[in-house]
mmCIF file of C-alpha atoms in Angstrom:
data_model
loop_
_atom_site.group_PDB
_atom_site.id
_atom_site.type_symbol
_atom_site.label_atom_id
_atom_site.label_comp_id
_atom_site.label_asym_id
_atom_site.label_seq_id
_atom_site.Cartn_x
_atom_site.Cartn_y
_atom_site.Cartn_z
ATOM 1 C CA UNK A 665 -1.023 -16.196 14.430
ATOM 2 C CA UNK A 666 0.559 -17.848 17.261
ATOM 3 C CA UNK A 667 -1.951 -18.592 20.180
ATOM 4 C CA UNK A 668 -0.121 -18.910 24.196
ATOM 5 C CA UNK A 669 -1.229 -19.853 27.577
ATOM 6 C CA UNK A 670 0.361 -18.635 30.440
ATOM 7 C CA UNK A 671 -0.536 -18.994 34.514
ATOM 8 C CA UNK A 672 1.277 -16.214 35.782
ATOM 9 C CA UNK A 673 2.882 -16.412 39.658
ATOM 10 C CA UNK A 674 3.607 -12.750 40.644
ATOM 11 C CA UNK A 675 7.187 -12.647 38.759
ATOM 12 C CA UNK A 676 7.376 -10.947 35.578
ATOM 13 C CA UNK A 677 7.687 -13.093 32.555
ATOM 14 C CA UNK A 678 8.969 -12.318 29.242
ATOM 15 C CA UNK A 679 6.707 -14.417 26.337
ATOM 16 C CA UNK A 680 7.774 -14.498 22.767
ATOM 17 C CA UNK A 681 4.835 -14.445 20.819
ATOM 18 C CA UNK A 682 5.267 -13.867 16.640
ATOM 19 C CA UNK A 683 3.558 -10.462 15.404
ATOM 20 C CA UNK A 684 3.911 -6.631 15.718
ATOM 21 C CA UNK A 685 1.065 -6.888 18.263
ATOM 22 C CA UNK A 686 -0.139 -8.916 20.986
ATOM 23 C CA UNK A 687 -3.772 -9.518 22.167
ATOM 24 C CA UNK A 688 -3.958 -10.352 25.789
ATOM 25 C CA UNK A 689 -7.020 -11.892 27.772
ATOM 26 C CA UNK A 690 -6.775 -11.588 31.347
ATOM 27 C CA UNK A 691 -8.708 -14.788 32.904
ATOM 28 C CA UNK A 692 -7.490 -13.789 36.583
ATOM 29 C CA UNK A 693 -9.065 -12.375 39.238
ATOM 30 C CA UNK A 694 -6.426 -9.375 39.444
ATOM 31 C CA UNK A 695 -5.150 -7.169 37.326
ATOM 32 C CA UNK A 696 -2.331 -8.137 35.398
ATOM 33 C CA UNK A 697 0.102 -5.153 33.454
ATOM 34 C CA UNK A 698 2.053 -5.713 29.773
ATOM 35 C CA UNK A 699 5.049 -3.602 28.317
ATOM 36 C CA UNK A 700 7.154 -4.012 25.561
ATOM 37 C CA UNK A 701 9.984 -3.377 27.962
ATOM 38 C CA UNK A 702 11.250 -5.702 30.818
ATOM 39 C CA UNK A 703 11.175 -4.058 34.595
ATOM 40 C CA UNK A 704 7.210 -3.227 35.169
ATOM 41 C CA UNK A 705 6.634 -0.624 37.329
ATOM 42 C CA UNK A 706 3.103 -0.513 37.852
ATOM 43 C CA UNK A 707 2.767 2.753 39.715
ATOM 44 C CA UNK A 708 4.340 3.737 36.429
ATOM 45 C CA UNK A 709 1.908 6.459 34.271
ATOM 46 C CA UNK A 710 3.950 5.645 31.014
ATOM 47 C CA UNK A 711 5.031 2.578 29.192
ATOM 48 C CA UNK A 712 2.535 -0.315 30.886
ATOM 49 C CA UNK A 713 -0.432 -1.504 29.460
ATOM 50 C CA UNK A 714 -2.946 -2.779 32.711
ATOM 51 C CA UNK A 715 -5.572 -5.312 32.245
ATOM 52 C CA UNK A 716 -8.458 -5.919 34.620
ATOM 53 C CA UNK A 717 -9.445 -8.951 35.834
ATOM 54 C CA UNK A 718 -11.331 -10.762 32.950
ATOM 55 C CA UNK A 719 -10.762 -7.741 30.197
ATOM 56 C CA UNK A 720 -8.388 -8.022 27.262
ATOM 57 C CA UNK A 721 -6.270 -5.285 25.447
ATOM 58 C CA UNK A 722 -4.320 -5.387 22.756
ATOM 59 C CA UNK A 723 -0.137 -4.095 23.107
ATOM 60 C CA UNK A 724 0.541 -2.492 19.826
ATOM 61 C CA UNK A 725 4.320 -2.201 18.269
ATOM 62 C CA UNK A 726 5.864 -4.742 20.406
ATOM 63 C CA UNK A 727 7.154 -6.835 18.271
ATOM 64 C CA UNK A 728 6.944 -10.009 19.239
ATOM 65 C CA UNK A 729 7.724 -10.362 22.608
ATOM 66 C CA UNK A 730 6.064 -8.719 25.634
ATOM 67 C CA UNK A 731 6.579 -8.783 29.227
ATOM 68 C CA UNK A 732 4.139 -9.494 31.834
ATOM 69 C CA UNK A 733 3.617 -9.491 35.318
ATOM 70 C CA UNK A 734 0.630 -10.788 37.751
ATOM 71 C CA UNK A 735 -1.059 -13.400 38.896
ATOM 72 C CA UNK A 736 -2.971 -16.116 37.714
ATOM 73 C CA UNK A 737 -4.182 -17.918 33.871
ATOM 74 C CA UNK A 738 -3.817 -15.252 30.281
ATOM 75 C CA UNK A 739 -3.864 -15.727 27.147
ATOM 76 C CA UNK A 740 -1.825 -13.917 24.460
ATOM 77 C CA UNK A 741 -2.570 -14.003 20.654
ATOM 78 C CA UNK A 742 0.770 -12.246 18.378
ATOM 79 C CA UNK A 743 -1.067 -11.136 15.513
ATOM 80 C CA UNK A 744 -0.293 -8.384 13.011
ATOM 81 C CA UNK A 745 -3.414 -7.375 13.046
ATOM 82 C CA UNK A 746 -4.365 -4.715 15.714
ATOM 83 C CA UNK A 747 -8.012 -6.045 16.449
ATOM 84 C CA UNK A 748 -8.421 -7.176 20.158
ATOM 85 C CA UNK A 749 -9.748 -11.100 18.677
ATOM 86 C CA UNK A 750 -10.858 -11.403 22.188
ATOM 87 C CA UNK A 751 -14.323 -9.235 21.480
ATOM 88 C CA UNK A 752 -14.830 -8.209 17.244
ATOM 89 C CA UNK A 753 -17.938 -6.668 18.369
ATOM 90 C CA UNK A 754 -17.582 -3.592 20.562
ATOM 91 C CA UNK A 755 -20.582 -1.689 22.542
ATOM 92 C CA UNK A 756 -23.645 -2.826 24.107
ATOM 93 C CA UNK A 757 -26.034 -3.804 21.001
ATOM 94 C CA UNK A 758 -23.396 -2.611 18.411
ATOM 95 C CA UNK A 759 -22.869 -6.410 16.899
ATOM 96 C CA UNK A 760 -21.862 -6.439 13.517
ATOM 97 C CA UNK A 761 -18.277 -5.916 12.012
ATOM 98 C CA UNK A 762 -15.176 -5.610 14.454
ATOM 99 C CA UNK A 763 -14.049 -2.135 14.947
ATOM 100 C CA UNK A 764 -10.449 -1.152 14.523
ATOM 101 C CA UNK A 765 -9.674 1.329 16.896
ATOM 102 C CA UNK A 766 -6.440 3.442 16.588
ATOM 103 C CA UNK A 767 -3.771 1.889 17.358
ATOM 104 C CA UNK A 768 -4.525 0.454 20.505
ATOM 105 C CA UNK A 769 -8.067 -1.232 21.077
ATOM 106 C CA UNK A 770 -9.048 -1.512 25.272
ATOM 107 C CA UNK A 771 -12.188 -3.610 25.652
ATOM 108 C CA UNK A 772 -13.324 -3.190 29.235
ATOM 109 C CA UNK A 773 -17.386 -4.843 28.610
ATOM 110 C CA UNK A 774 -19.028 -2.287 27.177
ATOM 111 C CA UNK A 775 -17.459 0.170 29.672
ATOM 112 C CA UNK A 776 -14.589 1.317 27.809
ATOM 113 C CA UNK A 777 -13.484 1.955 23.711
ATOM 114 C CA UNK A 778 -11.008 3.566 22.006
ATOM 115 C CA UNK A 779 -12.033 5.841 19.234
ATOM 116 C CA UNK A 780 -10.016 8.671 17.380
ATOM 117 C CA UNK A 781 -7.146 8.009 20.460
ATOM 118 C CA UNK A 782 -9.479 8.719 23.515
ATOM 119 C CA UNK A 783 -10.840 6.420 25.769
ATOM 120 C CA UNK A 784 -14.240 6.500 27.453
ATOM 121 C CA UNK A 785 -14.905 4.762 30.656
ATOM 122 C CA UNK A 786 -18.369 4.123 31.805
ATOM 123 C CA UNK A 787 -17.677 4.443 35.990
ATOM 124 C CA UNK A 788 -20.388 3.058 36.319
ATOM 125 C CA UNK A 789 -19.772 -0.266 35.246
ATOM 126 C CA UNK A 790 -20.064 -2.572 38.567
ATOM 127 C CA UNK A 791 -17.709 -5.254 36.825
ATOM 128 C CA UNK A 792 -15.221 -4.691 39.374
ATOM 129 C CA UNK A 793 -16.451 -5.033 42.451
ATOM 130 C CA UNK A 794 -18.071 -1.562 41.496
ATOM 131 C CA UNK A 795 -14.868 0.461 42.577
ATOM 132 C CA UNK A 796 -15.156 3.468 40.506
ATOM 133 C CA UNK A 797 -11.947 4.582 41.785
ATOM 134 C CA UNK A 798 -9.604 1.830 40.365
ATOM 135 C CA UNK A 799 -11.402 2.355 37.201
ATOM 136 C CA UNK A 800 -10.351 5.805 37.130
ATOM 137 C CA UNK A 801 -6.997 4.848 37.777
ATOM 138 C CA UNK A 802 -6.768 1.930 35.525
ATOM 139 C CA UNK A 803 -8.068 4.732 32.602
ATOM 140 C CA UNK A 804 -5.440 7.374 33.751
ATOM 141 C CA UNK A 805 -2.774 4.698 33.013
ATOM 142 C CA UNK A 806 -4.370 4.099 30.009
ATOM 143 C CA UNK A 807 -4.180 7.438 29.050
ATOM 144 C CA UNK A 808 -0.559 8.037 29.596
ATOM 145 C CA UNK A 809 0.128 4.381 27.316
ATOM 146 C CA UNK A 810 -1.869 6.069 24.334
ATOM 147 C CA UNK A 811 0.012 9.095 24.541
ATOM 148 C CA UNK A 812 3.610 7.082 23.403
ATOM 149 C CA UNK A 813 1.684 4.987 20.740
ATOM 150 C CA UNK A 814 3.651 5.855 17.597
ATOM 151 C CA UNK A 815 2.343 4.888 14.062
ATOM 152 C CA UNK A 816 4.756 4.072 11.383
ATOM 153 C CA UNK A 817 5.970 6.204 8.632
ATOM 154 C CA UNK A 818 4.991 4.980 5.762
ATOM 155 C CA UNK A 819 7.415 7.366 3.759
ATOM 156 C CA UNK A 820 10.877 5.876 2.964
ATOM 157 C CA UNK A 821 14.207 7.894 3.742
ATOM 158 C CA UNK A 822 11.629 10.556 5.611
ATOM 159 C CA UNK A 823 14.277 12.894 7.034
ATOM 160 C CA UNK A 824 16.633 13.162 3.148
ATOM 161 C CA UNK A 825 19.829 11.671 5.565
ATOM 162 C CA UNK A 826 20.212 9.222 2.602
ATOM 163 C CA UNK A 827 21.875 10.804 -0.295
ATOM 164 C CA UNK A 828 23.697 7.387 -2.045
ATOM 165 C CA UNK A 829 23.935 9.860 -5.317
ATOM 166 C CA UNK A 830 26.427 12.444 -3.185
ATOM 167 C CA UNK A 831 25.494 15.301 -4.736
ATOM 168 C CA UNK A 832 24.915 18.690 -2.634
ATOM 169 C CA UNK A 833 22.708 20.464 -5.319
ATOM 170 C CA UNK A 834 20.496 19.141 -7.865
ATOM 171 C CA UNK A 835 19.152 20.155 -11.187
ATOM 172 C CA UNK A 836 16.952 19.177 -13.834
ATOM 173 C CA UNK A 837 14.478 16.311 -13.827
ATOM 174 C CA UNK A 838 16.010 13.790 -11.347
ATOM 175 C CA UNK A 839 16.255 11.955 -7.850
ATOM 176 C CA UNK A 840 17.883 13.733 -5.546
ATOM 177 C CA UNK A 841 18.199 12.439 -1.658
ATOM 178 C CA UNK A 842 17.163 8.573 -2.051
ATOM 179 C CA UNK A 843 13.306 8.476 -2.775
ATOM 180 C CA UNK A 844 13.390 12.081 -3.506
ATOM 181 C CA UNK A 845 12.414 13.185 -7.050
ATOM 182 C CA UNK A 846 12.264 16.519 -7.916
ATOM 183 C CA UNK A 847 11.068 18.117 -11.527
ATOM 184 C CA UNK A 848 12.327 20.266 -14.091
ATOM 185 C CA UNK A 849 12.229 23.433 -12.618
ATOM 186 C CA UNK A 850 14.383 25.091 -9.986
ATOM 187 C CA UNK A 851 16.575 23.697 -7.472
ATOM 188 C CA UNK A 852 17.069 21.377 -4.732
ATOM 189 C CA UNK A 853 19.785 21.839 -1.854
ATOM 190 C CA UNK A 854 20.489 18.470 0.326
ATOM 191 C CA UNK A 855 22.335 19.928 3.518
ATOM 192 C CA UNK A 856 22.852 16.788 5.625
ATOM 193 C CA UNK A 857 19.099 16.897 7.109
ATOM 194 C CA UNK A 858 17.052 18.838 5.379
ATOM 195 C CA UNK A 859 16.790 19.345 1.325
ATOM 196 C CA UNK A 860 16.044 23.529 0.801
ATOM 197 C CA UNK A 861 13.272 24.044 -2.561
ATOM 198 C CA UNK A 862 14.120 27.452 -4.557
ATOM 199 C CA UNK A 863 12.801 28.616 -7.683
ATOM 200 C CA UNK A 864 9.422 28.951 -8.690
ATOM 201 C CA UNK A 865 7.595 25.929 -9.509
ATOM 202 C CA UNK A 866 10.291 23.427 -8.024
ATOM 203 C CA UNK A 867 8.779 20.198 -7.092
ATOM 204 C CA UNK A 868 10.129 17.756 -4.670
ATOM 205 C CA UNK A 869 8.245 14.179 -5.069
ATOM 206 C CA UNK A 870 8.020 10.548 -3.527
ATOM 207 C CA UNK A 871 6.258 7.913 -6.213
ATOM 208 C CA UNK A 872 5.148 5.477 -3.763
ATOM 209 C CA UNK A 873 4.598 1.695 -4.373
ATOM 210 C CA UNK A 874 1.413 -0.042 -4.172
ATOM 211 C CA UNK A 875 -0.430 3.285 -3.748
ATOM 212 C CA UNK A 876 -3.548 1.564 -4.375
ATOM 213 C CA UNK A 877 -3.947 0.152 -1.154
ATOM 214 C CA UNK A 878 -4.116 3.225 0.254
ATOM 215 C CA UNK A 879 -7.123 4.694 -1.526
ATOM 216 C CA UNK A 880 -10.396 5.368 0.848
ATOM 217 C CA UNK A 881 -8.348 5.205 3.904
ATOM 218 C CA UNK A 882 -7.879 8.222 6.082
ATOM 219 C CA UNK A 883 -4.370 9.276 6.817
ATOM 220 C CA UNK A 884 -2.399 11.857 7.845
ATOM 221 C CA UNK A 885 0.724 13.682 6.284
ATOM 222 C CA UNK A 886 2.909 15.937 8.621
ATOM 223 C CA UNK A 887 5.880 17.436 7.717
ATOM 224 C CA UNK A 888 8.559 20.263 9.417
ATOM 225 C CA UNK A 889 8.503 23.110 6.782
ATOM 226 C CA UNK A 890 10.464 26.078 7.510
ATOM 227 C CA UNK A 891 10.660 25.528 11.156
ATOM 228 C CA UNK A 892 7.058 24.626 11.687
ATOM 229 C CA UNK A 893 4.826 21.372 11.527
ATOM 230 C CA UNK A 894 2.348 21.319 8.772
ATOM 231 C CA UNK A 895 -0.325 19.026 9.535
ATOM 232 C CA UNK A 896 -2.913 17.628 7.205
ATOM 233 C CA UNK A 897 -6.029 14.884 7.038
ATOM 234 C CA UNK A 898 -7.479 13.406 4.456
ATOM 235 C CA UNK A 899 -9.067 10.124 3.087
ATOM 236 C CA UNK A 900 -6.530 9.186 0.215
ATOM 237 C CA UNK A 901 -7.987 9.525 -2.908
ATOM 238 C CA UNK A 902 -8.975 6.943 -5.822
ATOM 239 C CA UNK A 903 -6.580 6.215 -8.377
ATOM 240 C CA UNK A 904 -8.429 8.365 -10.836
ATOM 241 C CA UNK A 905 -8.283 11.436 -8.895
ATOM 242 C CA UNK A 906 -5.592 13.502 -10.481
ATOM 243 C CA UNK A 907 -4.492 16.822 -9.267
ATOM 244 C CA UNK A 908 -6.143 16.358 -5.264
ATOM 245 C CA UNK A 909 -4.414 18.834 -3.781
ATOM 246 C CA UNK A 910 -4.826 18.119 0.568
ATOM 247 C CA UNK A 911 -2.960 21.208 2.048
ATOM 248 C CA UNK A 912 -2.824 24.228 0.670
ATOM 249 C CA UNK A 913 -1.039 27.444 2.187
ATOM 250 C CA UNK A 914 0.645 30.853 1.101
ATOM 251 C CA UNK A 915 4.202 29.222 1.141
ATOM 252 C CA UNK A 916 3.946 25.542 -0.484
ATOM 253 C CA UNK A 917 1.221 23.012 -1.217
ATOM 254 C CA UNK A 918 0.893 19.215 -1.157
ATOM 255 C CA UNK A 919 -0.893 17.398 -4.411
ATOM 256 C CA UNK A 920 -1.705 13.945 -5.109
ATOM 257 C CA UNK A 921 -1.413 13.743 -8.689
ATOM 258 C CA UNK A 922 -0.461 10.977 -11.831
ATOM 259 C CA UNK A 923 1.574 12.015 -15.060
ATOM 260 C CA UNK A 924 0.812 10.271 -18.288
ATOM 261 C CA UNK A 925 2.814 7.847 -17.208
ATOM 262 C CA UNK A 926 0.376 7.131 -14.136
ATOM 263 C CA UNK A 927 2.802 7.339 -11.639
ATOM 264 C CA UNK A 928 1.814 8.566 -8.180
ATOM 265 C CA UNK A 929 3.370 11.233 -6.232
ATOM 266 C CA UNK A 930 2.997 13.072 -3.020
ATOM 267 C CA UNK A 931 4.610 16.623 -4.085
ATOM 268 C CA UNK A 932 5.790 19.462 -2.479
ATOM 269 C CA UNK A 933 6.129 23.185 -3.924
ATOM 270 C CA UNK A 934 6.523 26.661 -3.665
ATOM 271 C CA UNK A 935 3.503 29.074 -4.514
ATOM 272 C CA UNK A 936 5.037 32.189 -4.588
ATOM 273 C CA UNK A 937 7.822 32.905 -6.822
ATOM 274 C CA UNK A 938 10.811 33.584 -4.730
ATOM 275 C CA UNK A 939 10.189 31.455 -1.744
ATOM 276 C CA UNK A 940 12.818 28.730 0.067
ATOM 277 C CA UNK A 941 11.034 26.135 1.163
ATOM 278 C CA UNK A 942 13.154 24.225 4.158
ATOM 279 C CA UNK A 943 12.329 20.486 4.549
ATOM 280 C CA UNK A 944 12.841 18.383 7.234
ATOM 281 C CA UNK A 945 11.076 15.695 7.537
ATOM 282 C CA UNK A 946 8.369 14.169 5.987
ATOM 283 C CA UNK A 947 5.689 11.295 7.929
ATOM 284 C CA UNK A 948 2.695 9.824 6.173
ATOM 285 C CA UNK A 949 0.434 7.674 8.382
ATOM 286 C CA UNK A 950 -2.849 5.606 8.609
ATOM 287 C CA UNK A 951 -5.351 7.318 10.519
ATOM 288 C CA UNK A 952 -6.666 11.134 11.601
ATOM 289 C CA UNK A 953 -3.768 12.455 13.972
ATOM 290 C CA UNK A 954 -0.413 13.293 13.548
ATOM 291 C CA UNK A 955 1.529 10.967 15.916
ATOM 292 C CA UNK A 956 5.609 12.151 16.444
ATOM 293 C CA UNK A 957 7.955 11.569 13.986
ATOM 294 C CA UNK A 958 10.884 9.414 15.110
ATOM 295 C CA UNK A 959 14.398 9.932 12.753
ATOM 296 C CA UNK A 960 14.655 6.706 11.441
ATOM 297 C CA UNK A 961 17.847 4.149 11.585
ATOM 298 C CA UNK A 962 20.154 5.400 8.941
ATOM 299 C CA UNK A 963 21.265 1.758 8.245
ATOM 300 C CA UNK A 964 18.077 0.189 8.168
ATOM 301 C CA UNK A 965 16.848 2.881 6.195
ATOM 302 C CA UNK A 966 19.735 2.611 3.340
ATOM 303 C CA UNK A 967 18.482 -0.457 3.205
ATOM 304 C CA UNK A 968 14.741 0.142 1.803
ATOM 305 C CA UNK A 969 16.548 2.682 -0.153
ATOM 306 C CA UNK A 970 18.346 0.293 -2.231
ATOM 307 C CA UNK A 971 15.826 -1.866 -2.778
ATOM 308 C CA UNK A 972 15.404 1.632 -5.660
ATOM 309 C CA UNK A 973 18.724 2.503 -6.010
ATOM 310 C CA UNK A 974 22.470 0.733 -5.300
ATOM 311 C CA UNK A 975 25.924 2.339 -6.424
ATOM 312 C CA UNK A 976 28.491 -0.469 -6.870
ATOM 313 C CA UNK A 977 32.286 -0.480 -7.911
ATOM 314 C CA UNK A 978 31.880 -2.941 -10.693
ATOM 315 C CA UNK A 979 29.057 -3.168 -13.050
ATOM 316 C CA UNK A 980 28.902 -6.807 -12.674
ATOM 317 C CA UNK A 981 26.303 -7.700 -9.732
ATOM 318 C CA UNK A 982 28.568 -10.535 -7.648
ATOM 319 C CA UNK A 983 26.619 -14.322 -7.068
ATOM 320 C CA UNK A 984 27.233 -13.126 -3.458
ATOM 321 C CA UNK A 985 25.804 -9.712 -2.128
ATOM 322 C CA UNK A 986 24.302 -8.583 1.094
ATOM 323 C CA UNK A 987 22.551 -5.767 -0.439
ATOM 324 C CA UNK A 988 18.946 -6.137 -0.737
ATOM 325 C CA UNK A 989 17.684 -7.401 -4.018
ATOM 326 C CA UNK A 990 16.237 -4.631 -5.807
ATOM 327 C CA UNK A 991 12.685 -4.068 -7.069
ATOM 328 C CA UNK A 992 12.633 -4.941 -10.722
ATOM 329 C CA UNK A 993 15.888 -5.919 -12.887
ATOM 330 C CA UNK A 994 17.946 -2.118 -12.355
ATOM 331 C CA UNK A 995 19.919 -0.776 -15.442
ATOM 332 C CA UNK A 996 23.292 -0.290 -14.792
ATOM 333 C CA UNK A 997 25.518 2.687 -15.902
ATOM 334 C CA UNK A 998 28.882 4.135 -15.386
ATOM 335 C CA UNK A 999 28.996 7.065 -12.340
ATOM 336 C CA UNK A 1000 32.493 8.485 -12.179
ATOM 337 C CA UNK A 1001 34.896 5.202 -10.143
ATOM 338 C CA UNK A 1002 31.627 3.347 -9.236
ATOM 339 C CA UNK A 1003 28.210 1.686 -11.098
ATOM 340 C CA UNK A 1004 25.158 2.992 -10.679
ATOM 341 C CA UNK A 1005 21.897 0.425 -10.180
ATOM 342 C CA UNK A 1006 18.826 1.838 -10.923
ATOM 343 C CA UNK A 1007 15.147 0.191 -10.268
ATOM 344 C CA UNK A 1008 13.747 3.300 -9.256
ATOM 345 C CA UNK A 1009 9.498 3.477 -9.884
ATOM 346 C CA UNK A 1010 10.397 6.761 -11.766
ATOM 347 C CA UNK A 1011 13.724 7.148 -14.243
#
């Protein structure tokens, strides 16, 4: 956590704070404007977070760099925690525990809080010279800013574009596109930017490392299946809960269970014999709402996948190698003209 103090002079400045989020306190008598991108336009309806005089707010997912426009003193806290550190207790007489709110927490005294992705303003608050129209203007800008917030995807290779094993079709129990494992039934076909499940009881799964960290959290899973976005919100089950189905329709179901080795899964499987399931992407995120899916950068996603599986041209790992360290000491075996290094959770 890094704390910075700046006095704005009316010109836009760039501030490095560290952390994924920046908590900003406006100590000036006028509004200031914050953004993760340069060239701030205070009148813009998107991408700019307004902070009124003597108020504070969190600019999420700015990766340690914030652009600020305004006049007067401000305080910034760079952090990986989404909370607003300038007012841990929210609401008139709420006191007690600090409240972590969705992805952006805007503190207007007692006049505005963010819950379940919404901001509520009490226009009777006279904190800003009783200028209700100014408050309404600021709240509209906050609505627009919130609409752009996108939660990170907790799955790896969510769009199946990394396929180091190189096959177009997989049968039998095996990994397919990176990080996605199938059972012994049916066939999984990889077609560029999607996978196709065919055959009764075919399952596709992604083992989740450190899954117990999710237990008890409200989460949302969304997927583009057969051309339609399917969404389910649920409280992530405790490790002892097996066979926990949190999405089920006439075509497919999504289940979390543990097998005899106590390996956790997220599972897609056909419900009806003869049905084919086309999955283009899957997203798992914290919170009770599905935020937009963004295709990850393939180069970055490959590095994530190589923590679990790598292909090399030699059976000996060189002393100097730029690929990421693997999760555990891998098992190496010849794979045609190359060698595979396997450190998957389930093999």
